[in-house]
Amino acid sequence: MEILWVLIALVMLGFVVLPLVRRRRGVIEQVPPGHPDAADPSDYGFARQEELDVRMPGPDKDLLDVLDLVQRSQDYRAAAQLLAGTETEGELRWQRVQAFAGAASLELAQSPGGVSEQPGGQWLRSWRTEAPKDAGGAAVHAEFLVQQAWRTATPGTDEFRIIMEEARSACADAALLAPGDPVPYIVELSVARGLAYPRPEFEQLWLRILDRAPNHMGAHLAALQYWCEKWHGSRELATSFTEAAAARAPRGSLLAAMPLFSVFEHLPELNLVRGFYQSEVVTKAIHGALHAVHSARPDDPMLAHVRHLLVFFLVRAERWAEAMTQLVHVDGHVGALPWTLSPDPAAEFAVYRALAVAGYEANGGSPATLPG
């Protein structure tokens, strides 16, 4: 046991000092801060760590402008208008529902309220009270309850179950208001995971989503959690689910990247074997994701999610130039896996970015040779 803890400590120490690196004859070396040979991400036009936006995986100026307005004014109407104008079947609506719900949940966590002050997120309460038939508000409320359950309660406890049951009812209400909208059912996927729906019930829910949006990447990522070994499935079931999605993916669909997400969800907790990330299984999943990225529409809202995960795997596999190519497209935003699993997503992203820069330069790369 003592040896295990020593190994863990060495790994964590490595992550602390890895940003302080330089290139020499193809080898990455640690150097003191400020050393003239230290790899500097700013040479590539990358954002400073403190400037990284942890709210979104990629840019959505309309959403961020509306979020700022809603939170500043506590008036929900701009949010309602934005969702009303967002395509029902697309990925963007799901991302925006998540963002509005997350903003309200975070506001409530920061200002729970008291005798003399209102709790945070009051604009969402007003939205549901003043516009009870608004489908967008109903979907945001359902997602808000789901996020509250995961944020404030422990799975398996009575408190968690009570909030999740309320979320389940809210999903049903939202679905009635917008029969063709897959979002209420996608929200319910998280409820299904938290309440441990029996497999037949989960599959019925999944069929409702496929009827409305069969190629919805966000829905597939949410469903993957249920099939994972850590929840109600297994490594084999998760692999089968993602490979089936990739196999039926239409041309240009990012569903071809799904196997990489399954590999990520089943990574060993402590893996010190360098060759694992260069193994056949990981390499095949990386290639599938790269193919999906190259063939996807440049404006696909899910593209940034895939690119972020590729950065993680490409750096681990020491494929520096390919990692740098992905970084060029996503730098500035870090609200995606795997960074969001860290208490400090920006810092976690910055570590991998520094490694990519150092590895790229160690193999002869420079800002002048980096493709735009």
mmCIF file of C-alpha atoms in Angstrom:
data_model
loop_
_atom_site.group_PDB
_atom_site.id
_atom_site.type_symbol
_atom_site.label_atom_id
_atom_site.label_comp_id
_atom_site.label_asym_id
_atom_site.label_seq_id
_atom_site.Cartn_x
_atom_site.Cartn_y
_atom_site.Cartn_z
ATOM 1 C CA MET A 1 0.000 0.000 0.000
ATOM 2 C CA GLU A 2 2.870 2.375 0.814
ATOM 3 C CA ILE A 3 4.346 1.805 -2.656
ATOM 4 C CA LEU A 4 1.003 2.638 -4.277
ATOM 5 C CA TRP A 5 0.786 5.940 -2.428
ATOM 6 C CA VAL A 6 4.353 6.806 -3.421
ATOM 7 C CA LEU A 7 3.478 6.174 -7.071
ATOM 8 C CA ILE A 8 0.364 8.340 -6.805
ATOM 9 C CA ALA A 9 2.404 11.121 -5.236
ATOM 10 C CA LEU A 10 4.964 10.937 -8.048
ATOM 11 C CA VAL A 11 2.215 11.161 -10.665
ATOM 12 C CA MET A 12 0.642 14.203 -9.001
ATOM 13 C CA LEU A 13 4.068 15.857 -8.657
ATOM 14 C CA GLY A 14 4.594 15.301 -12.340
ATOM 15 C CA PHE A 15 1.415 17.148 -13.199
ATOM 16 C CA VAL A 16 2.548 20.103 -11.082
ATOM 17 C CA VAL A 17 5.931 20.502 -12.761
ATOM 18 C CA LEU A 18 5.100 19.361 -16.294
ATOM 19 C CA PRO A 19 4.224 22.858 -17.546
ATOM 20 C CA LEU A 20 7.823 23.898 -16.888
ATOM 21 C CA VAL A 21 9.345 22.093 -19.840
ATOM 22 C CA ARG A 22 11.628 22.691 -22.804
ATOM 23 C CA ARG A 23 12.840 20.874 -25.901
ATOM 24 C CA ARG A 24 16.262 19.321 -26.453
ATOM 25 C CA ARG A 25 17.023 16.685 -29.115
ATOM 26 C CA GLY A 26 13.477 15.376 -29.103
ATOM 27 C CA VAL A 27 13.343 15.014 -25.312
ATOM 28 C CA ILE A 28 11.062 17.018 -22.983
ATOM 29 C CA GLU A 29 12.975 18.331 -19.972
ATOM 30 C CA GLN A 30 11.900 20.184 -16.855
ATOM 31 C CA VAL A 31 13.299 23.693 -16.444
ATOM 32 C CA PRO A 32 12.814 26.458 -13.855
ATOM 33 C CA PRO A 33 10.112 29.085 -14.435
ATOM 34 C CA GLY A 34 11.351 31.924 -16.610
ATOM 35 C CA HIS A 35 14.089 29.846 -18.245
ATOM 36 C CA PRO A 36 14.693 31.099 -21.810
ATOM 37 C CA ASP A 37 14.197 27.581 -23.187
ATOM 38 C CA ALA A 38 10.894 26.945 -21.420
ATOM 39 C CA ALA A 39 7.997 26.129 -23.734
ATOM 40 C CA ASP A 40 5.643 29.092 -23.817
ATOM 41 C CA PRO A 41 2.066 28.547 -25.085
ATOM 42 C CA SER A 42 1.668 32.302 -25.580
ATOM 43 C CA ASP A 43 4.136 32.080 -28.482
ATOM 44 C CA TYR A 44 1.338 30.324 -30.368
ATOM 45 C CA GLY A 45 -1.280 32.927 -29.567
ATOM 46 C CA PHE A 46 -2.912 30.719 -26.933
ATOM 47 C CA ALA A 47 -4.905 32.358 -24.145
ATOM 48 C CA ARG A 48 -3.429 32.821 -20.695
ATOM 49 C CA GLN A 49 -4.684 30.329 -18.145
ATOM 50 C CA GLU A 50 -6.684 32.968 -16.263
ATOM 51 C CA GLU A 51 -8.423 33.950 -19.505
ATOM 52 C CA LEU A 52 -9.721 30.459 -20.296
ATOM 53 C CA ASP A 53 -13.542 30.301 -20.294
ATOM 54 C CA VAL A 54 -14.725 27.318 -18.244
ATOM 55 C CA ARG A 55 -18.411 27.762 -19.102
ATOM 56 C CA MET A 56 -18.487 26.433 -22.652
ATOM 57 C CA PRO A 57 -16.535 23.929 -24.791
ATOM 58 C CA GLY A 58 -16.416 26.458 -27.611
ATOM 59 C CA PRO A 59 -17.716 29.885 -28.569
ATOM 60 C CA ASP A 60 -21.434 30.682 -28.559
ATOM 61 C CA LYS A 61 -21.543 34.460 -28.464
ATOM 62 C CA ASP A 62 -25.334 34.677 -28.588
ATOM 63 C CA LEU A 63 -25.621 32.426 -25.555
ATOM 64 C CA LEU A 64 -22.948 34.216 -23.538
ATOM 65 C CA ASP A 65 -24.439 37.630 -24.333
ATOM 66 C CA VAL A 66 -27.877 36.451 -23.209
ATOM 67 C CA LEU A 67 -26.477 34.784 -20.096
ATOM 68 C CA ASP A 68 -24.730 37.985 -19.093
ATOM 69 C CA LEU A 69 -27.921 39.987 -19.658
ATOM 70 C CA VAL A 70 -30.137 37.558 -17.745
ATOM 71 C CA GLN A 71 -27.813 37.307 -14.777
ATOM 72 C CA ARG A 72 -27.281 41.053 -14.660
ATOM 73 C CA SER A 73 -30.946 41.992 -14.982
ATOM 74 C CA GLN A 74 -32.535 38.835 -13.490
ATOM 75 C CA ASP A 75 -35.003 39.016 -16.398
ATOM 76 C CA TYR A 76 -35.555 35.665 -18.128
ATOM 77 C CA ARG A 77 -37.140 36.971 -21.326
ATOM 78 C CA ALA A 78 -33.940 37.120 -23.368
ATOM 79 C CA ALA A 79 -33.263 33.473 -22.506
ATOM 80 C CA ALA A 80 -36.800 32.491 -23.503
ATOM 81 C CA GLN A 81 -36.439 34.324 -26.813
ATOM 82 C CA LEU A 82 -33.071 32.691 -27.572
ATOM 83 C CA LEU A 83 -34.377 29.168 -26.933
ATOM 84 C CA ALA A 84 -37.537 29.843 -28.912
ATOM 85 C CA GLY A 85 -35.352 30.698 -31.894
ATOM 86 C CA THR A 86 -33.037 27.703 -31.512
ATOM 87 C CA GLU A 87 -33.650 24.654 -33.696
ATOM 88 C CA THR A 88 -35.510 21.954 -31.755
ATOM 89 C CA GLU A 89 -33.736 18.875 -33.097
ATOM 90 C CA GLY A 90 -30.218 20.278 -33.085
ATOM 91 C CA GLU A 91 -27.351 19.993 -30.640
ATOM 92 C CA LEU A 92 -27.316 23.713 -29.900
ATOM 93 C CA ARG A 93 -30.651 23.716 -28.072
ATOM 94 C CA TRP A 94 -29.467 20.989 -25.706
ATOM 95 C CA GLN A 95 -26.231 22.861 -24.964
ATOM 96 C CA ARG A 96 -28.084 26.087 -24.297
ATOM 97 C CA VAL A 97 -30.581 24.394 -21.978
ATOM 98 C CA GLN A 98 -27.648 22.939 -20.049
ATOM 99 C CA ALA A 99 -25.938 26.318 -19.883
ATOM 100 C CA PHE A 100 -28.988 28.199 -18.586
ATOM 101 C CA ALA A 101 -29.696 25.489 -16.009
ATOM 102 C CA GLY A 102 -26.073 25.420 -14.922
ATOM 103 C CA ALA A 103 -26.002 29.192 -14.527
ATOM 104 C CA ALA A 104 -29.113 29.125 -12.309
ATOM 105 C CA SER A 105 -27.739 26.229 -10.259
ATOM 106 C CA LEU A 106 -24.432 27.997 -9.725
ATOM 107 C CA GLU A 107 -26.207 31.212 -8.745
ATOM 108 C CA LEU A 108 -28.209 29.303 -6.147
ATOM 109 C CA ALA A 109 -25.073 27.642 -4.788
ATOM 110 C CA GLN A 110 -23.357 31.010 -4.446
ATOM 111 C CA SER A 111 -26.422 32.750 -2.949
ATOM 112 C CA PRO A 112 -28.687 30.208 -1.214
ATOM 113 C CA GLY A 113 -30.790 33.010 0.235
ATOM 114 C CA GLY A 114 -31.878 33.735 3.761
ATOM 115 C CA VAL A 115 -34.258 35.716 5.888
ATOM 116 C CA SER A 116 -33.495 39.038 4.214
ATOM 117 C CA GLU A 117 -32.385 38.026 0.721
ATOM 118 C CA GLN A 118 -33.743 36.079 -2.199
ATOM 119 C CA PRO A 119 -31.915 32.957 -3.348
ATOM 120 C CA GLY A 120 -29.860 33.061 -6.541
ATOM 121 C CA GLY A 121 -31.385 32.009 -9.846
ATOM 122 C CA GLN A 122 -34.584 33.911 -9.181
ATOM 123 C CA TRP A 123 -34.959 34.573 -12.918
ATOM 124 C CA LEU A 124 -35.598 30.863 -13.541
ATOM 125 C CA ARG A 125 -38.318 30.793 -10.882
ATOM 126 C CA SER A 126 -39.908 33.849 -12.490
ATOM 127 C CA TRP A 127 -39.688 32.169 -15.889
ATOM 128 C CA ARG A 128 -41.621 29.135 -14.714
ATOM 129 C CA THR A 129 -44.156 31.209 -12.762
ATOM 130 C CA GLU A 130 -44.856 33.855 -15.384
ATOM 131 C CA ALA A 131 -44.625 31.608 -18.466
ATOM 132 C CA PRO A 132 -45.666 28.109 -17.331
ATOM 133 C CA LYS A 133 -46.449 27.032 -20.912
ATOM 134 C CA ASP A 134 -43.052 28.052 -22.282
ATOM 135 C CA ALA A 135 -41.344 24.869 -23.475
ATOM 136 C CA GLY A 136 -37.848 26.313 -23.147
ATOM 137 C CA GLY A 137 -38.366 27.334 -19.544
ATOM 138 C CA ALA A 138 -39.801 23.921 -18.719
ATOM 139 C CA ALA A 139 -36.761 22.156 -20.197
ATOM 140 C CA VAL A 140 -34.323 24.442 -18.372
ATOM 141 C CA HIS A 141 -36.185 23.830 -15.096
ATOM 142 C CA ALA A 142 -35.982 20.055 -15.557
ATOM 143 C CA GLU A 143 -32.249 20.224 -16.273
ATOM 144 C CA PHE A 144 -31.796 22.581 -13.301
ATOM 145 C CA LEU A 145 -33.333 19.995 -10.976
ATOM 146 C CA VAL A 146 -31.064 17.278 -12.384
ATOM 147 C CA GLN A 147 -27.985 19.418 -11.847
ATOM 148 C CA GLN A 148 -29.145 20.291 -8.337
ATOM 149 C CA ALA A 149 -29.469 16.609 -7.482
ATOM 150 C CA TRP A 150 -25.932 15.810 -8.618
ATOM 151 C CA ARG A 151 -24.521 18.998 -7.111
ATOM 152 C CA THR A 152 -26.157 18.967 -3.672
ATOM 153 C CA ALA A 153 -27.049 15.363 -2.817
ATOM 154 C CA THR A 154 -25.434 11.934 -2.779
ATOM 155 C CA PRO A 155 -26.739 9.257 -5.160
ATOM 156 C CA GLY A 156 -28.681 6.612 -3.266
ATOM 157 C CA THR A 157 -29.860 8.930 -0.496
ATOM 158 C CA ASP A 158 -33.471 9.947 0.088
ATOM 159 C CA GLU A 159 -32.620 13.575 -0.677
ATOM 160 C CA PHE A 160 -31.143 12.637 -4.042
ATOM 161 C CA ARG A 161 -34.107 10.461 -4.960
ATOM 162 C CA ILE A 162 -36.633 13.162 -4.000
ATOM 163 C CA ILE A 163 -34.949 15.755 -6.240
ATOM 164 C CA MET A 164 -34.604 13.272 -9.092
ATOM 165 C CA GLU A 165 -38.260 12.265 -8.857
ATOM 166 C CA GLU A 166 -39.161 15.952 -9.092
ATOM 167 C CA ALA A 167 -36.881 16.230 -12.121
ATOM 168 C CA ARG A 168 -38.603 13.237 -13.686
ATOM 169 C CA SER A 169 -41.979 14.948 -13.361
ATOM 170 C CA ALA A 170 -40.508 18.156 -14.771
ATOM 171 C CA CYS A 171 -39.214 16.210 -17.794
ATOM 172 C CA ALA A 172 -42.695 14.856 -18.427
ATOM 173 C CA ASP A 173 -44.181 18.365 -18.193
ATOM 174 C CA ALA A 174 -41.565 19.724 -20.622
ATOM 175 C CA ALA A 175 -42.202 16.881 -23.070
ATOM 176 C CA LEU A 176 -45.942 17.636 -23.115
ATOM 177 C CA LEU A 177 -45.236 21.260 -24.010
ATOM 178 C CA ALA A 178 -42.997 20.309 -26.954
ATOM 179 C CA PRO A 179 -43.886 16.830 -28.283
ATOM 180 C CA GLY A 180 -41.237 16.856 -31.026
ATOM 181 C CA ASP A 181 -38.408 18.190 -28.878
ATOM 182 C CA PRO A 182 -35.855 15.530 -27.837
ATOM 183 C CA VAL A 183 -34.367 17.709 -25.077
ATOM 184 C CA PRO A 184 -36.786 16.754 -22.249
ATOM 185 C CA TYR A 185 -36.041 13.096 -22.949
ATOM 186 C CA ILE A 186 -32.292 13.762 -23.075
ATOM 187 C CA VAL A 187 -32.577 15.432 -19.656
ATOM 188 C CA GLU A 188 -34.386 12.325 -18.437
ATOM 189 C CA LEU A 189 -31.392 10.165 -19.412
ATOM 190 C CA SER A 190 -29.567 11.610 -16.416
ATOM 191 C CA VAL A 191 -32.606 10.921 -14.252
ATOM 192 C CA ALA A 192 -32.604 7.340 -15.526
ATOM 193 C CA ARG A 193 -29.000 6.948 -14.491
ATOM 194 C CA GLY A 194 -29.562 8.490 -11.065
ATOM 195 C CA LEU A 195 -32.712 6.491 -10.315
ATOM 196 C CA ALA A 196 -31.375 3.285 -11.864
ATOM 197 C CA TYR A 197 -34.143 2.735 -14.393
ATOM 198 C CA PRO A 198 -34.530 -0.970 -15.263
ATOM 199 C CA ARG A 199 -33.011 -1.692 -18.662
ATOM 200 C CA PRO A 200 -36.361 -2.111 -20.524
ATOM 201 C CA GLU A 201 -37.540 1.268 -19.197
ATOM 202 C CA PHE A 202 -34.277 2.930 -20.185
ATOM 203 C CA GLU A 203 -34.463 1.444 -23.678
ATOM 204 C CA GLN A 204 -38.010 2.751 -24.105
ATOM 205 C CA LEU A 205 -36.754 6.218 -23.176
ATOM 206 C CA TRP A 206 -33.903 5.865 -25.646
ATOM 207 C CA LEU A 207 -36.315 4.896 -28.436
ATOM 208 C CA ARG A 208 -38.291 8.107 -27.842
ATOM 209 C CA ILE A 209 -35.090 10.062 -28.425
ATOM 210 C CA LEU A 210 -34.162 8.085 -31.544
ATOM 211 C CA ASP A 211 -37.626 8.774 -32.952
ATOM 212 C CA ARG A 212 -37.002 12.521 -32.640
ATOM 213 C CA ALA A 213 -33.254 12.937 -33.183
ATOM 214 C CA PRO A 214 -31.493 9.683 -34.148
ATOM 215 C CA ASN A 215 -28.091 11.296 -34.710
ATOM 216 C CA HIS A 216 -28.021 13.562 -31.651
ATOM 217 C CA MET A 217 -24.457 13.410 -30.298
ATOM 218 C CA GLY A 218 -25.334 14.977 -26.941
ATOM 219 C CA ALA A 219 -28.013 12.353 -26.390
ATOM 220 C CA HIS A 220 -25.565 9.566 -27.155
ATOM 221 C CA LEU A 221 -23.040 10.970 -24.699
ATOM 222 C CA ALA A 222 -25.721 11.170 -22.005
ATOM 223 C CA ALA A 223 -26.902 7.616 -22.711
ATOM 224 C CA LEU A 224 -23.336 6.303 -22.648
ATOM 225 C CA GLN A 225 -23.151 7.066 -18.928
ATOM 226 C CA TYR A 226 -25.963 4.602 -18.194
ATOM 227 C CA TRP A 227 -24.166 1.831 -20.102
ATOM 228 C CA CYS A 228 -20.812 2.436 -18.392
ATOM 229 C CA GLU A 229 -19.340 -0.005 -15.924
ATOM 230 C CA LYS A 230 -19.454 2.568 -13.104
ATOM 231 C CA TRP A 231 -23.250 2.878 -13.401
ATOM 232 C CA HIS A 232 -25.629 0.253 -14.786
ATOM 233 C CA GLY A 233 -23.713 -1.433 -17.581
ATOM 234 C CA SER A 234 -20.258 -2.742 -18.320
ATOM 235 C CA ARG A 235 -17.228 -1.995 -20.429
ATOM 236 C CA GLU A 236 -18.556 -4.420 -23.049
ATOM 237 C CA LEU A 237 -22.037 -2.851 -23.151
ATOM 238 C CA ALA A 238 -20.604 0.659 -23.402
ATOM 239 C CA THR A 239 -18.243 -0.402 -26.176
ATOM 240 C CA SER A 240 -21.068 -2.094 -28.050
ATOM 241 C CA PHE A 241 -23.286 0.991 -27.706
ATOM 242 C CA THR A 242 -20.651 3.396 -29.015
ATOM 243 C CA GLU A 243 -19.452 1.137 -31.825
ATOM 244 C CA ALA A 244 -23.033 0.670 -33.021
ATOM 245 C CA ALA A 245 -23.516 4.446 -33.007
ATOM 246 C CA ALA A 246 -20.308 4.930 -34.988
ATOM 247 C CA ALA A 247 -21.258 2.229 -37.480
ATOM 248 C CA ARG A 248 -24.607 3.811 -38.340
ATOM 249 C CA ALA A 249 -23.323 7.395 -38.274
ATOM 250 C CA PRO A 250 -24.220 9.263 -41.468
ATOM 251 C CA ARG A 251 -21.484 11.029 -43.402
ATOM 252 C CA GLY A 252 -20.282 14.106 -41.547
ATOM 253 C CA SER A 253 -21.647 12.958 -38.186
ATOM 254 C CA LEU A 254 -19.510 13.146 -35.071
ATOM 255 C CA LEU A 255 -21.044 9.901 -33.833
ATOM 256 C CA ALA A 256 -17.997 8.217 -35.363
ATOM 257 C CA ALA A 257 -16.078 9.623 -32.369
ATOM 258 C CA MET A 258 -18.248 7.852 -29.787
ATOM 259 C CA PRO A 259 -15.832 4.909 -29.184
ATOM 260 C CA LEU A 260 -13.201 7.381 -27.928
ATOM 261 C CA PHE A 261 -15.620 8.546 -25.234
ATOM 262 C CA SER A 262 -16.205 4.945 -24.166
ATOM 263 C CA VAL A 263 -12.455 4.376 -23.908
ATOM 264 C CA PHE A 264 -12.171 7.504 -21.767
ATOM 265 C CA GLU A 265 -14.975 6.403 -19.451
ATOM 266 C CA HIS A 266 -13.182 3.101 -18.813
ATOM 267 C CA LEU A 267 -9.616 4.294 -18.343
ATOM 268 C CA PRO A 268 -7.815 2.586 -15.459
ATOM 269 C CA GLU A 269 -7.726 4.812 -12.380
ATOM 270 C CA LEU A 270 -3.946 4.674 -12.203
ATOM 271 C CA ASN A 271 -2.186 3.873 -15.449
ATOM 272 C CA LEU A 272 1.586 4.180 -15.521
ATOM 273 C CA VAL A 273 2.047 2.080 -18.673
ATOM 274 C CA ARG A 274 3.255 4.488 -21.346
ATOM 275 C CA GLY A 275 2.223 2.240 -24.200
ATOM 276 C CA PHE A 276 -1.439 2.073 -23.204
ATOM 277 C CA TYR A 277 -2.285 5.251 -25.110
ATOM 278 C CA GLN A 278 -0.485 3.863 -28.154
ATOM 279 C CA SER A 279 -2.306 0.518 -27.980
ATOM 280 C CA GLU A 280 -4.474 -0.774 -30.804
ATOM 281 C CA VAL A 281 -7.751 -0.093 -28.984
ATOM 282 C CA VAL A 282 -6.890 3.513 -28.163
ATOM 283 C CA THR A 283 -5.295 4.179 -31.552
ATOM 284 C CA LYS A 284 -8.369 2.891 -33.382
ATOM 285 C CA ALA A 285 -10.653 5.113 -31.278
ATOM 286 C CA ILE A 286 -8.407 8.135 -31.878
ATOM 287 C CA HIS A 287 -8.433 7.545 -35.621
ATOM 288 C CA GLY A 288 -12.222 7.277 -35.615
ATOM 289 C CA ALA A 289 -12.497 10.583 -33.773
ATOM 290 C CA LEU A 290 -9.988 12.286 -36.087
ATOM 291 C CA HIS A 291 -11.951 11.075 -39.113
ATOM 292 C CA ALA A 292 -15.163 12.409 -37.555
ATOM 293 C CA VAL A 293 -13.562 15.793 -36.891
ATOM 294 C CA HIS A 294 -12.184 16.074 -40.421
ATOM 295 C CA SER A 295 -15.543 15.269 -42.031
ATOM 296 C CA ALA A 296 -17.816 17.242 -39.683
ATOM 297 C CA ARG A 297 -19.314 20.639 -40.432
ATOM 298 C CA PRO A 298 -17.084 23.422 -39.070
ATOM 299 C CA ASP A 299 -20.078 24.856 -37.208
ATOM 300 C CA ASP A 300 -21.186 21.576 -35.588
ATOM 301 C CA PRO A 301 -21.836 22.486 -31.921
ATOM 302 C CA MET A 302 -20.388 19.167 -30.748
ATOM 303 C CA LEU A 303 -17.122 19.524 -32.646
ATOM 304 C CA ALA A 304 -15.364 21.235 -29.742
ATOM 305 C CA HIS A 305 -16.292 18.363 -27.391
ATOM 306 C CA VAL A 306 -14.529 15.863 -29.630
ATOM 307 C CA ARG A 307 -11.507 18.106 -30.147
ATOM 308 C CA HIS A 308 -11.030 18.562 -26.388
ATOM 309 C CA LEU A 309 -11.040 14.829 -25.764
ATOM 310 C CA LEU A 310 -8.659 14.354 -28.672
ATOM 311 C CA VAL A 311 -6.221 16.784 -27.053
ATOM 312 C CA PHE A 312 -6.175 14.580 -23.953
ATOM 313 C CA PHE A 313 -5.553 11.355 -25.868
ATOM 314 C CA LEU A 314 -3.136 12.790 -28.431
ATOM 315 C CA VAL A 315 -0.951 14.285 -25.710
ATOM 316 C CA ARG A 316 -0.983 11.006 -23.768
ATOM 317 C CA ALA A 317 -0.063 9.178 -26.978
ATOM 318 C CA GLU A 318 2.741 11.715 -27.620
ATOM 319 C CA ARG A 319 1.253 12.706 -30.968
ATOM 320 C CA TRP A 320 2.285 16.303 -30.433
ATOM 321 C CA ALA A 321 1.647 17.867 -33.845
ATOM 322 C CA GLU A 322 -1.882 16.450 -34.012
ATOM 323 C CA ALA A 323 -2.578 17.662 -30.475
ATOM 324 C CA MET A 324 -1.422 21.149 -31.430
ATOM 325 C CA THR A 325 -3.756 21.139 -34.432
ATOM 326 C CA GLN A 326 -6.709 20.452 -32.134
ATOM 327 C CA LEU A 327 -5.561 23.099 -29.647
ATOM 328 C CA VAL A 328 -5.588 25.767 -32.351
ATOM 329 C CA HIS A 329 -9.329 25.165 -32.751
ATOM 330 C CA VAL A 330 -10.434 24.949 -29.104
ATOM 331 C CA ASP A 331 -8.037 27.134 -27.120
ATOM 332 C CA GLY A 332 -9.809 29.746 -25.034
ATOM 333 C CA HIS A 333 -12.700 27.498 -23.917
ATOM 334 C CA VAL A 334 -12.378 24.545 -21.538
ATOM 335 C CA GLY A 335 -15.955 23.655 -20.575
ATOM 336 C CA ALA A 336 -15.746 20.064 -21.815
ATOM 337 C CA LEU A 337 -14.471 16.620 -20.927
ATOM 338 C CA PRO A 338 -11.952 15.801 -19.626
ATOM 339 C CA TRP A 339 -11.155 19.169 -18.060
ATOM 340 C CA THR A 340 -14.531 19.629 -16.339
ATOM 341 C CA LEU A 341 -13.828 16.586 -14.159
ATOM 342 C CA SER A 342 -11.056 18.566 -12.475
ATOM 343 C CA PRO A 343 -11.681 21.019 -9.623
ATOM 344 C CA ASP A 344 -9.729 23.537 -11.757
ATOM 345 C CA PRO A 345 -10.529 22.855 -15.439
ATOM 346 C CA ALA A 346 -8.389 25.731 -16.701
ATOM 347 C CA ALA A 347 -5.319 24.505 -14.837
ATOM 348 C CA GLU A 348 -5.825 20.937 -16.054
ATOM 349 C CA PHE A 349 -6.154 22.098 -19.644
ATOM 350 C CA ALA A 350 -3.083 24.326 -19.277
ATOM 351 C CA VAL A 351 -0.970 21.346 -18.188
ATOM 352 C CA TYR A 352 -1.856 19.343 -21.292
ATOM 353 C CA ARG A 353 -1.420 22.377 -23.522
ATOM 354 C CA ALA A 354 2.067 23.002 -22.130
ATOM 355 C CA LEU A 355 2.955 19.357 -22.718
ATOM 356 C CA ALA A 356 1.734 19.580 -26.311
ATOM 357 C CA VAL A 357 3.785 22.723 -26.954
ATOM 358 C CA ALA A 358 6.894 21.215 -25.376
ATOM 359 C CA GLY A 359 6.550 17.941 -27.262
ATOM 360 C CA TYR A 360 5.916 19.779 -30.521
ATOM 361 C CA GLU A 361 9.023 21.920 -30.090
ATOM 362 C CA ALA A 362 11.101 18.943 -28.949
ATOM 363 C CA ASN A 363 10.443 17.412 -32.347
ATOM 364 C CA GLY A 364 11.334 20.473 -34.369
ATOM 365 C CA GLY A 365 8.024 22.341 -34.339
ATOM 366 C CA SER A 366 7.643 26.082 -33.914
ATOM 367 C CA PRO A 367 4.932 28.739 -34.220
ATOM 368 C CA ALA A 368 5.967 29.197 -37.841
ATOM 369 C CA THR A 369 5.333 25.545 -38.717
ATOM 370 C CA LEU A 370 1.978 25.182 -36.956
ATOM 371 C CA PRO A 371 -0.912 24.877 -39.431
ATOM 372 C CA GLY A 372 -3.632 27.478 -39.040
#
